[in-house]
PDB file of C-alpha atoms in Angstrom:
ATOM      1  CA  MET A   1      18.977  24.896  24.888  1.00  0.00           C
ATOM      2  CA  SER A   2      17.379  27.482  27.196  1.00  0.00           C
ATOM      3  CA  ALA A   3      15.057  26.677  29.965  1.00  0.00           C
ATOM      4  CA  SER A   4      12.712  28.917  27.601  1.00  0.00           C
ATOM      5  CA  LEU A   5      13.725  27.456  24.473  1.00  0.00           C
ATOM      6  CA  GLU A   6      13.171  23.858  26.247  1.00  0.00           C
ATOM      7  CA  GLU A   7       9.576  25.199  26.802  1.00  0.00           C
ATOM      8  CA  SER A   8       8.825  26.297  23.682  1.00  0.00           C
ATOM      9  CA  SER A   9      10.248  23.131  22.138  1.00  0.00           C
ATOM     10  CA  ALA A  10       8.167  20.950  24.165  1.00  0.00           C
ATOM     11  CA  LYS A  11       4.805  22.663  23.371  1.00  0.00           C
ATOM     12  CA  ARG A  12       5.521  22.975  19.904  1.00  0.00           C
ATOM     13  CA  LYS A  13       5.865  19.200  19.843  1.00  0.00           C
ATOM     14  CA  ALA A  14       2.834  18.504  21.747  1.00  0.00           C
ATOM     15  CA  GLU A  15       0.909  21.344  19.070  1.00  0.00           C
ATOM     16  CA  LEU A  16       2.420  18.844  16.666  1.00  0.00           C
ATOM     17  CA  GLY A  17       1.174  15.680  18.056  1.00  0.00           C
ATOM     18  CA  GLU A  18      -2.347  16.815  18.495  1.00  0.00           C
ATOM     19  CA  SER A  19      -2.443  18.052  14.685  1.00  0.00           C
ATOM     20  CA  LEU A  20      -1.346  14.948  13.612  1.00  0.00           C
ATOM     21  CA  ALA A  21      -3.196  12.720  15.954  1.00  0.00           C
ATOM     22  CA  GLU A  22      -6.600  14.619  14.635  1.00  0.00           C
ATOM     23  CA  ILE A  23      -5.418  13.934  11.175  1.00  0.00           C
ATOM     24  CA  ARG A  24      -4.532  10.659  11.365  1.00  0.00           C
ATOM     25  CA  GLU A  25      -8.111   9.738  13.453  1.00  0.00           C
ATOM     26  CA  ARG A  26      -9.865  11.526  10.246  1.00  0.00           C
ATOM     27  CA  VAL A  27      -7.778   9.666   7.599  1.00  0.00           C
ATOM     28  CA  GLN A  28      -8.433   6.182   9.330  1.00  0.00           C
ATOM     29  CA  GLN A  29     -12.336   7.233   9.438  1.00  0.00           C
ATOM     30  CA  ALA A  30     -12.810   8.398   5.750  1.00  0.00           C
ATOM     31  CA  ALA A  31     -10.831   5.480   4.628  1.00  0.00           C
ATOM     32  CA  ALA A  32     -12.629   2.884   6.892  1.00  0.00           C
ATOM     33  CA  SER A  33     -14.329   1.243   4.073  1.00  0.00           C
ATOM     34  CA  GLY A  34     -11.632   0.742   2.005  1.00  0.00           C
ATOM     35  CA  SER A  35      -9.475  -2.283   2.018  1.00  0.00           C
ATOM     36  CA  THR A  36      -6.004  -1.058   1.794  1.00  0.00           C
ATOM     37  CA  THR A  37      -4.244   1.740   4.661  1.00  0.00           C
ATOM     38  CA  PRO A  38      -3.461   4.851   2.890  1.00  0.00           C
ATOM     39  CA  THR A  39      -0.152   6.768   3.437  1.00  0.00           C
ATOM     40  CA  LEU A  40      -0.444  10.016   4.838  1.00  0.00           C
ATOM     41  CA  VAL A  41       2.284  12.583   3.693  1.00  0.00           C
ATOM     42  CA  ALA A  42       3.295  15.231   6.043  1.00  0.00           C
ATOM     43  CA  VAL A  43       3.657  17.897   3.707  1.00  0.00           C
ATOM     44  CA  SER A  44       6.453  20.058   5.566  1.00  0.00           C
ATOM     45  CA  LYS A  45       8.045  22.755   2.870  1.00  0.00           C
ATOM     46  CA  TYR A  46       9.191  25.723   4.714  1.00  0.00           C
ATOM     47  CA  LYS A  47       9.046  24.257   8.031  1.00  0.00           C
ATOM     48  CA  PRO A  48      12.170  23.549  10.128  1.00  0.00           C
ATOM     49  CA  ALA A  49      13.485  20.606  10.744  1.00  0.00           C
ATOM     50  CA  SER A  50      12.773  20.335  14.601  1.00  0.00           C
ATOM     51  CA  ASP A  51       9.045  20.289  13.793  1.00  0.00           C
ATOM     52  CA  ILE A  52       9.485  17.027  11.107  1.00  0.00           C
ATOM     53  CA  LEU A  53      11.715  15.427  13.597  1.00  0.00           C
ATOM     54  CA  ALA A  54       9.297  16.077  16.397  1.00  0.00           C
ATOM     55  CA  CYS A  55       6.285  14.323  13.933  1.00  0.00           C
ATOM     56  CA  HIS A  56       9.247  11.339  13.050  1.00  0.00           C
ATOM     57  CA  GLU A  57       9.818  10.852  16.667  1.00  0.00           C
ATOM     58  CA  LEU A  58       5.985  10.486  16.941  1.00  0.00           C
ATOM     59  CA  GLY A  59       5.789   7.154  14.229  1.00  0.00           C
ATOM     60  CA  GLN A  60       5.322   9.631  11.295  1.00  0.00           C
ATOM     61  CA  LEU A  61       7.158   8.034   8.226  1.00  0.00           C
ATOM     62  CA  ASP A  62       6.492   9.760   4.771  1.00  0.00           C
ATOM     63  CA  PHE A  63       7.100  13.481   4.316  1.00  0.00           C
ATOM     64  CA  GLY A  64       6.702  15.453   1.344  1.00  0.00           C
ATOM     65  CA  GLU A  65       8.694  18.636  -0.115  1.00  0.00           C
ATOM     66  CA  ASN A  66       8.032  20.804  -2.844  1.00  0.00           C
ATOM     67  CA  TYR A  67      11.731  22.277  -3.658  1.00  0.00           C
ATOM     68  CA  VAL A  68      14.702  20.485  -4.171  1.00  0.00           C
ATOM     69  CA  GLN A  69      17.234  22.365  -2.327  1.00  0.00           C
ATOM     70  CA  GLU A  70      14.868  22.413   0.856  1.00  0.00           C
ATOM     71  CA  LEU A  71      14.349  18.869   0.213  1.00  0.00           C
ATOM     72  CA  GLU A  72      18.156  18.010  -0.073  1.00  0.00           C
ATOM     73  CA  ASP A  73      19.253  20.362   3.268  1.00  0.00           C
ATOM     74  CA  LYS A  74      16.604  18.260   5.392  1.00  0.00           C
ATOM     75  CA  ALA A  75      17.505  15.059   4.277  1.00  0.00           C
ATOM     76  CA  LYS A  76      21.206  15.260   5.538  1.00  0.00           C
ATOM     77  CA  ILE A  77      20.334  16.494   9.334  1.00  0.00           C
ATOM     78  CA  LEU A  78      17.377  14.490   9.411  1.00  0.00           C
ATOM     79  CA  PRO A  79      16.952  10.471  10.110  1.00  0.00           C
ATOM     80  CA  ALA A  80      17.643   7.701   7.379  1.00  0.00           C
ATOM     81  CA  GLU A  81      14.486   6.110   7.971  1.00  0.00           C
ATOM     82  CA  ILE A  82      12.594   9.192   6.883  1.00  0.00           C
ATOM     83  CA  ARG A  83      10.767   8.318   3.365  1.00  0.00           C
ATOM     84  CA  TRP A  84      10.662  11.322   1.354  1.00  0.00           C
ATOM     85  CA  HIS A  85       8.128  12.292  -1.291  1.00  0.00           C
ATOM     86  CA  PHE A  86       8.926  15.222  -3.840  1.00  0.00           C
ATOM     87  CA  ILE A  87       6.124  16.803  -4.886  1.00  0.00           C
ATOM     88  CA  GLY A  88       7.474  20.277  -6.659  1.00  0.00           C
ATOM     89  CA  SER A  89       7.871  20.942  -9.878  1.00  0.00           C
ATOM     90  CA  LEU A  90      10.454  18.439 -11.571  1.00  0.00           C
ATOM     91  CA  GLN A  91      12.958  19.963 -13.613  1.00  0.00           C
ATOM     92  CA  SER A  92      15.245  17.503 -15.377  1.00  0.00           C
ATOM     93  CA  ASN A  93      18.161  19.715 -14.322  1.00  0.00           C
ATOM     94  CA  LYS A  94      17.177  18.584 -10.868  1.00  0.00           C
ATOM     95  CA  ALA A  95      17.198  15.306 -11.539  1.00  0.00           C
ATOM     96  CA  LYS A  96      20.782  14.814 -10.624  1.00  0.00           C
ATOM     97  CA  THR A  97      20.456  16.113  -6.643  1.00  0.00           C
ATOM     98  CA  LEU A  98      17.252  14.211  -6.474  1.00  0.00           C
ATOM     99  CA  ALA A  99      19.007  11.163  -7.340  1.00  0.00           C
ATOM    100  CA  SER A 100      21.586  11.251  -4.530  1.00  0.00           C
ATOM    101  CA  ILE A 101      19.609  11.305  -1.359  1.00  0.00           C
ATOM    102  CA  PRO A 102      19.601   7.869  -0.590  1.00  0.00           C
ATOM    103  CA  ASN A 103      16.218   7.621   1.175  1.00  0.00           C
ATOM    104  CA  LEU A 104      14.499   9.565  -1.371  1.00  0.00           C
ATOM    105  CA  TYR A 105      10.905   7.334  -1.691  1.00  0.00           C
ATOM    106  CA  SER A 106       9.144   8.600  -4.511  1.00  0.00           C
ATOM    107  CA  ILE A 107       8.739  11.712  -6.822  1.00  0.00           C
ATOM    108  CA  GLN A 108       4.729  12.258  -7.676  1.00  0.00           C
ATOM    109  CA  THR A 109       5.079  14.936 -10.190  1.00  0.00           C
ATOM    110  CA  LEU A 110       7.094  13.193 -13.124  1.00  0.00           C
ATOM    111  CA  GLY A 111       5.875  14.537 -15.931  1.00  0.00           C
ATOM    112  CA  SER A 112       7.983  14.070 -19.386  1.00  0.00           C
ATOM    113  CA  ILE A 113      10.381  11.283 -20.745  1.00  0.00           C
ATOM    114  CA  LYS A 114      13.034  14.086 -20.589  1.00  0.00           C
ATOM    115  CA  ALA A 115      12.892  13.901 -16.521  1.00  0.00           C
ATOM    116  CA  ALA A 116      12.395  10.493 -16.506  1.00  0.00           C
ATOM    117  CA  ASN A 117      15.784   9.881 -18.693  1.00  0.00           C
ATOM    118  CA  ALA A 118      17.545  12.263 -16.445  1.00  0.00           C
ATOM    119  CA  LEU A 119      16.198  10.263 -13.040  1.00  0.00           C
ATOM    120  CA  ASN A 120      17.018   6.945 -14.514  1.00  0.00           C
ATOM    121  CA  LYS A 121      20.634   8.143 -15.663  1.00  0.00           C
ATOM    122  CA  ALA A 122      21.357   9.775 -12.626  1.00  0.00           C
ATOM    123  CA  LEU A 123      20.389   7.194  -9.823  1.00  0.00           C
ATOM    124  CA  SER A 124      23.374   4.462  -8.620  1.00  0.00           C
ATOM    125  CA  SER A 125      22.740   0.881 -10.012  1.00  0.00           C
ATOM    126  CA  ASP A 126      23.716  -0.003  -6.101  1.00  0.00           C
ATOM    127  CA  ARG A 127      20.283   1.449  -4.975  1.00  0.00           C
ATOM    128  CA  PRO A 128      18.416  -1.078  -3.045  1.00  0.00           C
ATOM    129  CA  SER A 129      14.928  -0.690  -5.070  1.00  0.00           C
ATOM    130  CA  ALA A 130      13.877   1.162  -7.951  1.00  0.00           C
ATOM    131  CA  LEU A 131      12.551   4.776  -7.451  1.00  0.00           C
ATOM    132  CA  ARG A 132       8.795   4.903  -7.322  1.00  0.00           C
ATOM    133  CA  VAL A 133       7.491   7.580  -9.479  1.00  0.00           C
ATOM    134  CA  LEU A 134       3.703   8.621 -10.362  1.00  0.00           C
ATOM    135  CA  LEU A 135       3.057  10.768 -13.080  1.00  0.00           C
ATOM    136  CA  GLN A 136       0.890  13.921 -12.515  1.00  0.00           C
ATOM    137  CA  VAL A 137      -2.137  14.313 -14.204  1.00  0.00           C
ATOM    138  CA  ASN A 138      -4.228  17.941 -14.745  1.00  0.00           C
ATOM    139  CA  THR A 139      -7.138  16.970 -14.082  1.00  0.00           C
ATOM    140  CA  SER A 140      -8.836  20.567 -13.327  1.00  0.00           C
ATOM    141  CA  GLY A 141      -7.296  21.547 -16.848  1.00  0.00           C
ATOM    142  CA  GLU A 142      -5.997  24.704 -15.234  1.00  0.00           C
ATOM    143  CA  ASP A 143      -3.606  26.463 -16.490  1.00  0.00           C
ATOM    144  CA  SER A 144      -1.815  27.223 -13.532  1.00  0.00           C
ATOM    145  CA  LYS A 145      -1.422  23.508 -13.046  1.00  0.00           C
ATOM    146  CA  SER A 146       1.349  21.306 -14.213  1.00  0.00           C
ATOM    147  CA  GLY A 147       0.579  17.756 -15.273  1.00  0.00           C
ATOM    148  CA  LEU A 148      -0.593  15.657 -18.210  1.00  0.00           C
ATOM    149  CA  ALA A 149      -4.052  15.313 -19.789  1.00  0.00           C
ATOM    150  CA  PRO A 150      -6.427  12.753 -18.109  1.00  0.00           C
ATOM    151  CA  LEU A 151      -7.729  10.024 -20.351  1.00  0.00           C
ATOM    152  CA  THR A 152     -11.173   9.818 -21.113  1.00  0.00           C
ATOM    153  CA  SER A 153     -12.003   6.994 -23.622  1.00  0.00           C
ATOM    154  CA  THR A 154     -10.316   4.018 -24.023  1.00  0.00           C
ATOM    155  CA  GLU A 155      -9.837   5.015 -28.028  1.00  0.00           C
ATOM    156  CA  GLY A 156      -6.580   6.905 -28.903  1.00  0.00           C
ATOM    157  CA  VAL A 157      -4.424   5.744 -25.607  1.00  0.00           C
ATOM    158  CA  GLU A 158      -1.879   5.043 -27.267  1.00  0.00           C
ATOM    159  CA  ALA A 159      -1.147   8.088 -28.836  1.00  0.00           C
ATOM    160  CA  SER A 160      -1.592   9.990 -25.357  1.00  0.00           C
ATOM    161  CA  ASP A 161       1.472  11.759 -23.597  1.00  0.00           C
ATOM    162  CA  LEU A 162       0.476   9.669 -20.423  1.00  0.00           C
ATOM    163  CA  ALA A 163       0.148   6.231 -21.481  1.00  0.00           C
ATOM    164  CA  GLN A 164       3.864   6.868 -23.797  1.00  0.00           C
ATOM    165  CA  LEU A 165       5.447   8.459 -20.784  1.00  0.00           C
ATOM    166  CA  ALA A 166       4.551   5.377 -18.600  1.00  0.00           C
ATOM    167  CA  VAL A 167       5.336   2.649 -20.910  1.00  0.00           C
ATOM    168  CA  HIS A 168       8.699   4.321 -21.384  1.00  0.00           C
ATOM    169  CA  VAL A 169       9.110   4.262 -17.748  1.00  0.00           C
ATOM    170  CA  ILE A 170       8.258   0.739 -17.625  1.00  0.00           C
ATOM    171  CA  LYS A 171      10.231  -0.592 -20.737  1.00  0.00           C
ATOM    172  CA  GLU A 172      13.428   1.863 -20.676  1.00  0.00           C
ATOM    173  CA  CYS A 173      13.592   3.080 -17.265  1.00  0.00           C
ATOM    174  CA  PRO A 174      15.195   0.297 -14.990  1.00  0.00           C
ATOM    175  CA  HIS A 175      16.015   2.170 -11.994  1.00  0.00           C
ATOM    176  CA  LEU A 176      12.492   3.396 -12.086  1.00  0.00           C
ATOM    177  CA  ARG A 177       8.812   1.654 -11.235  1.00  0.00           C
ATOM    178  CA  PHE A 178       5.733   3.387 -12.294  1.00  0.00           C
ATOM    179  CA  GLU A 179       3.642   3.343  -9.082  1.00  0.00           C
ATOM    180  CA  GLY A 180       0.517   5.590  -9.887  1.00  0.00           C
ATOM    181  CA  LEU A 181      -0.952   8.920 -10.689  1.00  0.00           C
ATOM    182  CA  MET A 182      -1.131  12.062  -8.882  1.00  0.00           C
ATOM    183  CA  THR A 183      -3.224  14.960  -9.007  1.00  0.00           C
ATOM    184  CA  ILE A 184      -3.486  18.843  -7.427  1.00  0.00           C
ATOM    185  CA  GLY A 185      -7.554  19.358  -7.868  1.00  0.00           C
ATOM    186  CA  SER A 186      -9.123  22.298  -8.208  1.00  0.00           C
ATOM    187  CA  LEU A 187      -9.402  24.208  -5.017  1.00  0.00           C
ATOM    188  CA  GLU A 188     -12.640  25.974  -5.748  1.00  0.00           C
ATOM    189  CA  LEU A 189     -14.419  22.343  -6.317  1.00  0.00           C
ATOM    190  CA  SER A 190     -13.022  21.239  -3.067  1.00  0.00           C
ATOM    191  CA  LEU A 191     -13.953  24.371  -0.874  1.00  0.00           C
ATOM    192  CA  HIS A 192     -17.778  24.353  -2.735  1.00  0.00           C
ATOM    193  CA  ALA A 193     -18.854  21.033  -3.180  1.00  0.00           C
ATOM    194  CA  THR A 194     -21.699  19.431  -0.797  1.00  0.00           C
ATOM    195  CA  GLU A 195     -20.988  16.459   1.189  1.00  0.00           C
ATOM    196  CA  ALA A 196     -23.001  14.420  -1.306  1.00  0.00           C
ATOM    197  CA  GLU A 197     -21.365  15.029  -4.829  1.00  0.00           C
ATOM    198  CA  LYS A 198     -18.367  13.859  -6.332  1.00  0.00           C
ATOM    199  CA  ASN A 199     -15.183  15.588  -6.772  1.00  0.00           C
ATOM    200  CA  ALA A 200     -14.887  15.503 -10.796  1.00  0.00           C
ATOM    201  CA  ASP A 201     -11.168  15.804 -10.117  1.00  0.00           C
ATOM    202  CA  PHE A 202     -11.100  12.740  -8.342  1.00  0.00           C
ATOM    203  CA  GLU A 203     -13.002  10.729 -10.508  1.00  0.00           C
ATOM    204  CA  SER A 204     -11.372  12.211 -13.512  1.00  0.00           C
ATOM    205  CA  LEU A 205      -7.910  10.635 -12.126  1.00  0.00           C
ATOM    206  CA  LYS A 206      -9.767   7.171 -11.028  1.00  0.00           C
ATOM    207  CA  LYS A 207     -11.340   6.996 -14.620  1.00  0.00           C
ATOM    208  CA  THR A 208      -7.884   7.557 -16.108  1.00  0.00           C
ATOM    209  CA  ARG A 209      -5.989   5.473 -14.052  1.00  0.00           C
ATOM    210  CA  ASP A 210      -8.508   2.374 -15.292  1.00  0.00           C
ATOM    211  CA  ILE A 211      -8.250   3.214 -18.503  1.00  0.00           C
ATOM    212  CA  LEU A 212      -4.339   3.264 -18.323  1.00  0.00           C
ATOM    213  CA  ARG A 213      -4.219   0.402 -16.582  1.00  0.00           C
ATOM    214  CA  GLU A 214      -6.573  -1.808 -19.266  1.00  0.00           C
ATOM    215  CA  TYR A 215      -4.262  -0.396 -22.023  1.00  0.00           C
ATOM    216  CA  LEU A 216      -0.616  -1.593 -19.984  1.00  0.00           C
ATOM    217  CA  GLU A 217      -2.239  -5.076 -19.310  1.00  0.00           C
ATOM    218  CA  SER A 218      -2.708  -5.600 -23.246  1.00  0.00           C
ATOM    219  CA  SER A 219       0.241  -3.709 -24.536  1.00  0.00           C
ATOM    220  CA  VAL A 220       3.309  -4.253 -22.032  1.00  0.00           C
ATOM    221  CA  GLY A 221       4.969  -7.641 -22.214  1.00  0.00           C
ATOM    222  CA  GLU A 222       4.166 -10.050 -19.290  1.00  0.00           C
ATOM    223  CA  SER A 223       7.738 -10.231 -18.176  1.00  0.00           C
ATOM    224  CA  GLU A 224       7.312  -6.216 -17.431  1.00  0.00           C
ATOM    225  CA  ARG A 225       4.475  -6.721 -15.278  1.00  0.00           C
ATOM    226  CA  ALA A 226       6.400  -6.933 -12.852  1.00  0.00           C
ATOM    227  CA  ARG A 227       7.807  -3.701 -12.973  1.00  0.00           C
ATOM    228  CA  TRP A 228       4.826  -1.415 -12.734  1.00  0.00           C
ATOM    229  CA  GLY A 229       2.313  -1.148  -9.959  1.00  0.00           C
ATOM    230  CA  GLU A 230       2.480  -1.049  -6.689  1.00  0.00           C
ATOM    231  CA  GLU A 231       5.016  -3.938  -5.135  1.00  0.00           C
ATOM    232  CA  GLY A 232       2.984  -6.738  -3.977  1.00  0.00           C
ATOM    233  CA  SER A 233      -0.476  -5.940  -5.121  1.00  0.00           C
ATOM    234  CA  GLY A 234       0.247  -4.423  -8.656  1.00  0.00           C
ATOM    235  CA  ARG A 235      -2.348  -1.603  -8.099  1.00  0.00           C
ATOM    236  CA  LEU A 236      -1.600   1.756  -9.591  1.00  0.00           C
ATOM    237  CA  LEU A 237      -1.882   4.119  -6.624  1.00  0.00           C
ATOM    238  CA  LEU A 238      -3.727   7.363  -6.677  1.00  0.00           C
ATOM    239  CA  SER A 239      -2.279  10.552  -4.769  1.00  0.00           C
ATOM    240  CA  MET A 240      -4.984  12.855  -4.247  1.00  0.00           C
ATOM    241  CA  GLY A 241      -6.454  14.995  -1.769  1.00  0.00           C
ATOM    242  CA  MET A 242      -4.547  17.550   0.567  1.00  0.00           C
ATOM    243  CA  SER A 243      -5.555  19.794   3.699  1.00  0.00           C
ATOM    244  CA  SER A 244      -8.907  21.041   2.338  1.00  0.00           C
ATOM    245  CA  ASP A 245     -10.196  17.758   0.566  1.00  0.00           C
ATOM    246  CA  PHE A 246      -8.066  14.716   1.783  1.00  0.00           C
ATOM    247  CA  GLU A 247     -11.319  13.011   3.543  1.00  0.00           C
ATOM    248  CA  THR A 248     -13.082  13.459  -0.283  1.00  0.00           C
ATOM    249  CA  ALA A 249     -10.222  11.890  -2.061  1.00  0.00           C
ATOM    250  CA  LEU A 250      -9.927   8.796   0.462  1.00  0.00           C
ATOM    251  CA  LYS A 251     -14.024   8.155   0.170  1.00  0.00           C
ATOM    252  CA  ALA A 252     -13.249   8.559  -3.542  1.00  0.00           C
ATOM    253  CA  GLY A 253     -10.797   5.774  -3.197  1.00  0.00           C
ATOM    254  CA  GLY A 254      -7.192   7.363  -3.158  1.00  0.00           C
ATOM    255  CA  ASP A 255      -4.346   5.650  -1.632  1.00  0.00           C
ATOM    256  CA  ILE A 256      -1.937   8.882  -0.538  1.00  0.00           C
ATOM    257  CA  VAL A 257      -2.826  11.709   0.808  1.00  0.00           C
ATOM    258  CA  ARG A 258      -0.843  15.107   0.801  1.00  0.00           C
ATOM    259  CA  VAL A 259      -1.559  17.217   4.262  1.00  0.00           C
ATOM    260  CA  GLY A 260       0.730  20.279   5.111  1.00  0.00           C
ATOM    261  CA  THR A 261      -1.379  22.924   7.005  1.00  0.00           C
ATOM    262  CA  GLY A 262      -3.717  20.217   8.713  1.00  0.00           C
ATOM    263  CA  ILE A 263      -0.425  19.375  10.469  1.00  0.00           C
ATOM    264  CA  PHE A 264       1.694  21.835  10.533  1.00  0.00           C
ATOM    265  CA  GLY A 265      -0.367  24.804  10.433  1.00  0.00           C
ATOM    266  CA  GLN A 266      -0.249  27.701   8.338  1.00  0.00           C
ATOM    267  CA  ARG A 267       3.381  28.253   6.642  1.00  0.00           C
ATOM    268  CA  ALA A 268       5.246  31.716   6.841  1.00  0.00           C
ATOM    269  CA  PRO A 269       6.167  32.946   3.362  1.00  0.00           C
ATOM    270  CA  LYS A 270       8.959  31.975   1.217  1.00  0.00           C
ATOM    271  CA  GLN A 271      12.655  33.572   2.595  1.00  0.00           C
ATOM    272  CA  THR A 272      14.095  35.324  -0.368  1.00  0.00           C
TER     273      THR A 272
END
């Protein structure tokens, strides 16, 4: 490596270290009143492997990718200790590729029984633990967002797509672990909400979690209780909040935040 490249690399690592430290501090402060430590997922789509490696060397374990091929390529050349979270649109025909990534930690965008079955079938039986999955909920109701409808009442839960998918994963997909819910809230809501206002999308996800948990506790057998929720605590986790609103999400009770721009800076356009 030339001296100029080394200098550039060292400068970039220093920039990333500063940004990562700032985001970690903000996460810690926003979650100060909570009883658990949230998970910070560094969203690294379009970013070079060198950026990810630099953050990993600074102690960051969790990284999120939106595209299957990009995730597969990066996972092959980066440390096996990294915990990869797939946070992009999940198509069942990509399940086999995702399942082949040994350090795939979770899929946060499960939205159909078809995709659940494809993942469960593709996962190796000698995988050391079940693959964590979160069900994506479209809390904002925007047509541009993927996800299942949120739950608004305890009535009719059994017939909802969300409850049916959760039960299917628990009962029919032994290689998957239903760990919680994920949403991509309205950007407008996050940008224009005042400090005192509650984020309606985050409140909707919390309500959906509470309704679903109550339903599962009464409808899923005791022998299957150990197969859903966070391992150890049994809590249904909430993944919500990104660079523009992760602090609001944490204050609202989020467990996982997905921060890209705040750590890596603005993304370059995807190469075609």
